[in-house]
Amino acid sequence: GAGVSQSPSNKVTEKGKDVELRCDPISGHTALYWYRQSLGQGLEFLIYFQGNSAPDKSGLPSDRFSAERTGGSVSTLTIQRTQQEDSAVYLCASSLDWGGGNSPLHFGNGTRLTVT
Amino acid sequence: AQSVAQPEDQVNVAEGNPLTVKCTYSVSGNPYLFWYVQYPNRGLQFLLKYITGDNLVKGSYGFEAEFNKSQTSFHLKKPSALVSDSALYFCAVRLADSWGKFQFGAGTQVVVTP
């Protein structure tokens, strides 16, 4: 069975451009998460979805960041007017549930974003 | 505030020796605790979890972890380390007031030397 798939694996963009990062979760997983991992740092929570709704958007760094999920499956994280401090690895994860608390997260390999 | 801490940035151990990676937590209510491992240029892989029951939980690749409620700790252990265990290890807690948000520690780099 396929795991969590993220695309692109690497993205280099110029400052000020918009980028879209895609995540395809494991089939049947209702919860989907976005994290950001900067060089030498831990994981920073961005947002999570239960189905298509996002109960917690508190981690989004600014209004340049947005995310959506459609059909309870694929999610897109969009960063507008990218800045150099946006350079990081963006990790997506999915889990079978969210309310029960038992299910671990399953991570994709991430998208490495470099803003020049 | 709820949090999880990994006090060591790096742990160095010789192959064949016991490996311990420390994790302490501060949460309200009963915590759900997890360990993940990250190899270079890869996402995180789930190792093991504590939800309830026995304080000693066993996971993948020969790892185990002991939940200690009085010390609010969840240390990861392996009796005999391998060079291939060299990786970045993350402890995580699922927060009682926000089920969707896993709080991760800063990570501990494990270096196993031959």
Coordinates of C-alpha atoms in Angstrom, one line a residue:
Chain A
G1 CA 0.0 0.0 0.0
A2 CA 1.1 3.5 -0.8
G3 CA 2.2 5.8 2.0
V4 CA 1.8 9.5 2.2
S5 CA 3.0 11.2 -1.0
Q6 CA 4.2 14.7 -1.3
S7 CA 5.1 16.7 -4.4
P8 CA 7.3 18.2 -5.5
S9 CA 10.1 16.7 -3.5
N10 CA 12.2 19.8 -4.0
K11 CA 11.2 23.3 -5.0
V12 CA 13.4 26.3 -5.6
T13 CA 11.6 29.6 -6.1
E14 CA 12.4 33.3 -6.2
K15 CA 11.4 35.6 -3.4
G16 CA 8.0 37.0 -4.0
K17 CA 6.6 34.1 -6.0
D18 CA 3.7 31.9 -4.9
V19 CA 4.2 28.1 -4.4
E20 CA 1.9 25.2 -4.0
L21 CA 2.8 22.1 -2.1
R22 CA 0.7 18.9 -2.5
C23 CA 0.0 16.1 -0.1
D24 CA -1.8 12.9 -0.9
P25 CA -2.5 11.0 2.3
I26 CA -2.9 7.3 2.9
S27 CA -6.3 6.1 1.6
G28 CA -8.9 6.1 4.3
H29 CA -7.0 8.4 6.7
T30 CA -9.4 11.1 7.9
A31 CA -6.9 13.4 9.5
L32 CA -4.1 15.3 7.7
Y33 CA -1.4 17.5 9.2
W34 CA 1.2 19.9 7.9
Y35 CA 4.4 20.6 9.7
R36 CA 7.5 22.7 8.9
Q37 CA 11.0 21.6 9.7
S38 CA 13.7 24.2 9.5
L39 CA 17.4 23.3 9.4
G40 CA 18.6 22.2 12.8
Q41 CA 15.2 22.7 14.3
G42 CA 12.3 20.6 15.4
L43 CA 8.9 20.3 13.9
E44 CA 6.6 23.3 13.8
F45 CA 2.9 22.6 13.6
L46 CA 1.1 24.5 10.9
I47 CA -2.4 23.1 10.5
Y48 CA -4.5 20.0 10.6
F49 CA -7.6 18.8 8.9
Q50 CA -10.3 16.5 10.0
G51 CA -12.0 15.6 6.7
N52 CA -12.2 18.8 4.7
S53 CA -12.4 21.2 7.7
A54 CA -9.5 22.7 9.6
P55 CA -10.3 22.9 13.3
D56 CA -6.9 24.3 14.1
K57 CA -5.1 26.8 11.9
S58 CA -3.2 28.4 14.8
G59 CA 0.2 27.3 13.5
L60 CA 0.1 29.1 10.2
P61 CA 2.9 31.7 10.4
S62 CA 1.1 34.5 8.6
D63 CA -1.7 35.3 6.2
R64 CA 0.6 34.4 3.3
F65 CA 0.1 30.8 4.2
S66 CA -3.1 28.9 3.5
A67 CA -4.2 25.3 3.1
E68 CA -7.2 23.4 1.8
R69 CA -8.3 19.9 1.5
T70 CA -10.8 18.6 -0.9
G71 CA -12.8 15.3 -1.0
G72 CA -11.3 14.3 2.3
S73 CA -8.1 13.4 0.5
V74 CA -5.5 15.6 -1.2
S75 CA -4.4 18.7 0.5
T76 CA -2.6 21.8 -0.9
L77 CA -0.5 24.2 1.2
T78 CA 0.0 27.5 -0.6
I79 CA 2.5 30.1 0.3
Q80 CA 2.0 33.5 -1.3
R81 CA 4.8 36.1 -1.9
T82 CA 7.5 33.7 -0.5
Q83 CA 10.2 35.1 1.7
Q84 CA 13.6 33.6 2.4
E85 CA 12.5 32.7 5.9
D86 CA 10.0 30.3 4.4
S87 CA 12.8 28.0 3.3
A88 CA 12.3 24.8 5.1
V89 CA 11.2 21.2 4.7
Y90 CA 7.4 21.0 4.7
L91 CA 6.1 17.7 6.0
C92 CA 2.7 16.2 5.6
A93 CA 1.3 13.4 7.7
S94 CA -2.0 11.6 7.9
S95 CA -3.6 9.4 10.6
L96 CA -6.6 7.1 10.7
D97 CA -8.4 9.2 13.3
W98 CA -8.1 12.2 15.4
G99 CA -10.5 12.0 18.2
G100 CA -9.4 8.6 19.6
G101 CA -5.8 9.7 20.0
N102 CA -4.4 6.2 19.5
S103 CA -3.4 6.5 15.9
P104 CA 0.2 7.6 15.1
L105 CA 1.0 10.0 12.3
H106 CA 2.3 8.6 9.0
F107 CA 4.7 11.1 7.3
G108 CA 5.6 11.8 3.8
N109 CA 9.2 12.4 2.8
G110 CA 8.5 16.2 2.7
T111 CA 9.0 19.0 0.2
R112 CA 12.2 20.9 0.5
L113 CA 11.5 24.6 -0.3
T114 CA 14.3 27.0 -1.1
V115 CA 13.5 30.6 -1.6
T116 CA 16.3 32.5 -3.3
Chain B
A1 CA 1.5 25.1 29.0
Q2 CA 1.8 21.6 27.6
S3 CA 5.2 20.6 26.2
V4 CA 7.6 17.9 25.6
A5 CA 11.4 18.2 26.1
Q6 CA 14.4 16.3 24.9
P7 CA 17.2 17.5 27.0
E8 CA 20.0 16.1 24.8
D9 CA 20.8 17.5 21.4
Q10 CA 23.0 14.6 20.6
V11 CA 23.8 11.1 22.0
N12 CA 26.9 9.3 21.1
V13 CA 27.2 5.6 21.8
A14 CA 29.4 2.7 20.6
E15 CA 27.9 -0.1 18.6
G16 CA 26.8 -2.9 20.9
N17 CA 26.3 -0.6 23.9
P18 CA 22.9 0.3 25.3
L19 CA 21.2 3.4 23.9
T20 CA 18.9 5.7 25.8
V21 CA 17.2 8.8 24.4
K22 CA 15.5 11.0 27.0
C23 CA 12.1 12.6 26.9
T24 CA 10.1 14.4 29.5
Y25 CA 6.6 15.9 29.2
S26 CA 4.3 18.3 30.8
V27 CA 0.6 17.9 29.9
S28 CA -2.7 18.1 31.6
G29 CA -4.5 14.8 31.9
N30 CA -3.3 11.5 30.6
P31 CA -0.8 11.8 27.9
Y32 CA -0.5 9.8 24.7
L33 CA 3.2 9.6 24.0
F34 CA 5.0 8.6 20.8
W35 CA 8.5 8.1 19.4
Y36 CA 9.5 8.8 15.8
V37 CA 12.8 8.4 14.0
Q38 CA 14.0 10.4 11.0
Y39 CA 16.7 9.2 8.6
P40 CA 18.4 11.8 6.3
N41 CA 16.2 13.3 3.7
R42 CA 13.2 11.3 4.8
G43 CA 10.0 11.9 6.7
L44 CA 9.5 10.7 10.2
Q45 CA 8.8 7.0 10.9
F46 CA 6.7 5.8 13.8
L47 CA 8.6 3.7 16.3
L48 CA 6.2 3.1 19.2
K49 CA 3.5 4.6 21.4
Y50 CA 2.2 4.6 24.9
I51 CA -1.6 5.0 25.4
T52 CA -2.4 3.0 28.5
G53 CA -1.5 -0.2 30.2
D54 CA 2.0 -1.6 30.7
N55 CA 4.5 1.1 31.3
L56 CA 7.1 -0.7 29.1
V57 CA 6.2 -0.6 25.4
K58 CA 8.0 -2.3 22.6
G59 CA 8.3 -1.0 19.1
S60 CA 10.0 -1.4 15.8
Y61 CA 13.7 -2.2 15.2
G62 CA 14.2 -3.5 18.8
F63 CA 13.4 -0.2 20.5
E64 CA 11.4 0.0 23.7
A65 CA 10.3 2.9 25.9
E66 CA 9.3 3.2 29.5
F67 CA 6.5 5.4 30.7
N68 CA 7.1 6.8 34.1
K69 CA 4.2 8.9 35.4
S70 CA 5.9 10.1 38.6
Q71 CA 8.9 11.4 36.7
T72 CA 6.8 12.4 33.7
S73 CA 9.2 10.7 31.4
F74 CA 9.1 8.5 28.4
H75 CA 12.7 7.5 27.6
L76 CA 13.5 5.5 24.5
K77 CA 15.9 2.5 24.9
K78 CA 17.6 -0.1 22.9
P79 CA 19.8 -2.8 24.6
S80 CA 22.4 -3.0 21.9
A81 CA 22.8 -0.2 19.4
L82 CA 23.6 -0.6 15.7
V83 CA 25.4 1.8 13.4
S84 CA 22.2 1.9 11.4
D85 CA 20.4 3.4 14.4
S86 CA 22.2 6.6 13.7
A87 CA 19.4 9.1 13.0
L88 CA 17.3 11.9 14.5
Y89 CA 14.8 10.8 17.1
F90 CA 11.7 12.8 18.1
C91 CA 9.4 12.3 21.1
A92 CA 5.8 13.6 20.7
V93 CA 2.8 14.0 22.9
R94 CA -0.8 14.2 21.8
L95 CA -2.4 17.2 23.6
A96 CA -5.5 16.6 25.6
D97 CA -7.1 20.0 24.7
S98 CA -6.4 19.7 21.0
W99 CA -6.5 16.1 19.8
G100 CA -5.3 17.1 16.3
K101 CA -2.1 18.7 17.5
F102 CA 0.9 16.6 18.2
Q103 CA 3.6 18.4 20.1
F104 CA 7.1 17.3 19.1
G105 CA 10.3 17.6 21.0
A106 CA 13.3 19.4 19.4
G107 CA 14.8 16.0 18.5
T108 CA 17.9 14.2 19.6
Q109 CA 20.6 13.2 17.1
V110 CA 21.9 9.7 17.8
V111 CA 25.4 8.8 16.6
V112 CA 26.4 5.2 16.8
T113 CA 30.1 4.5 16.1
P114 CA 31.5 1.2 15.0

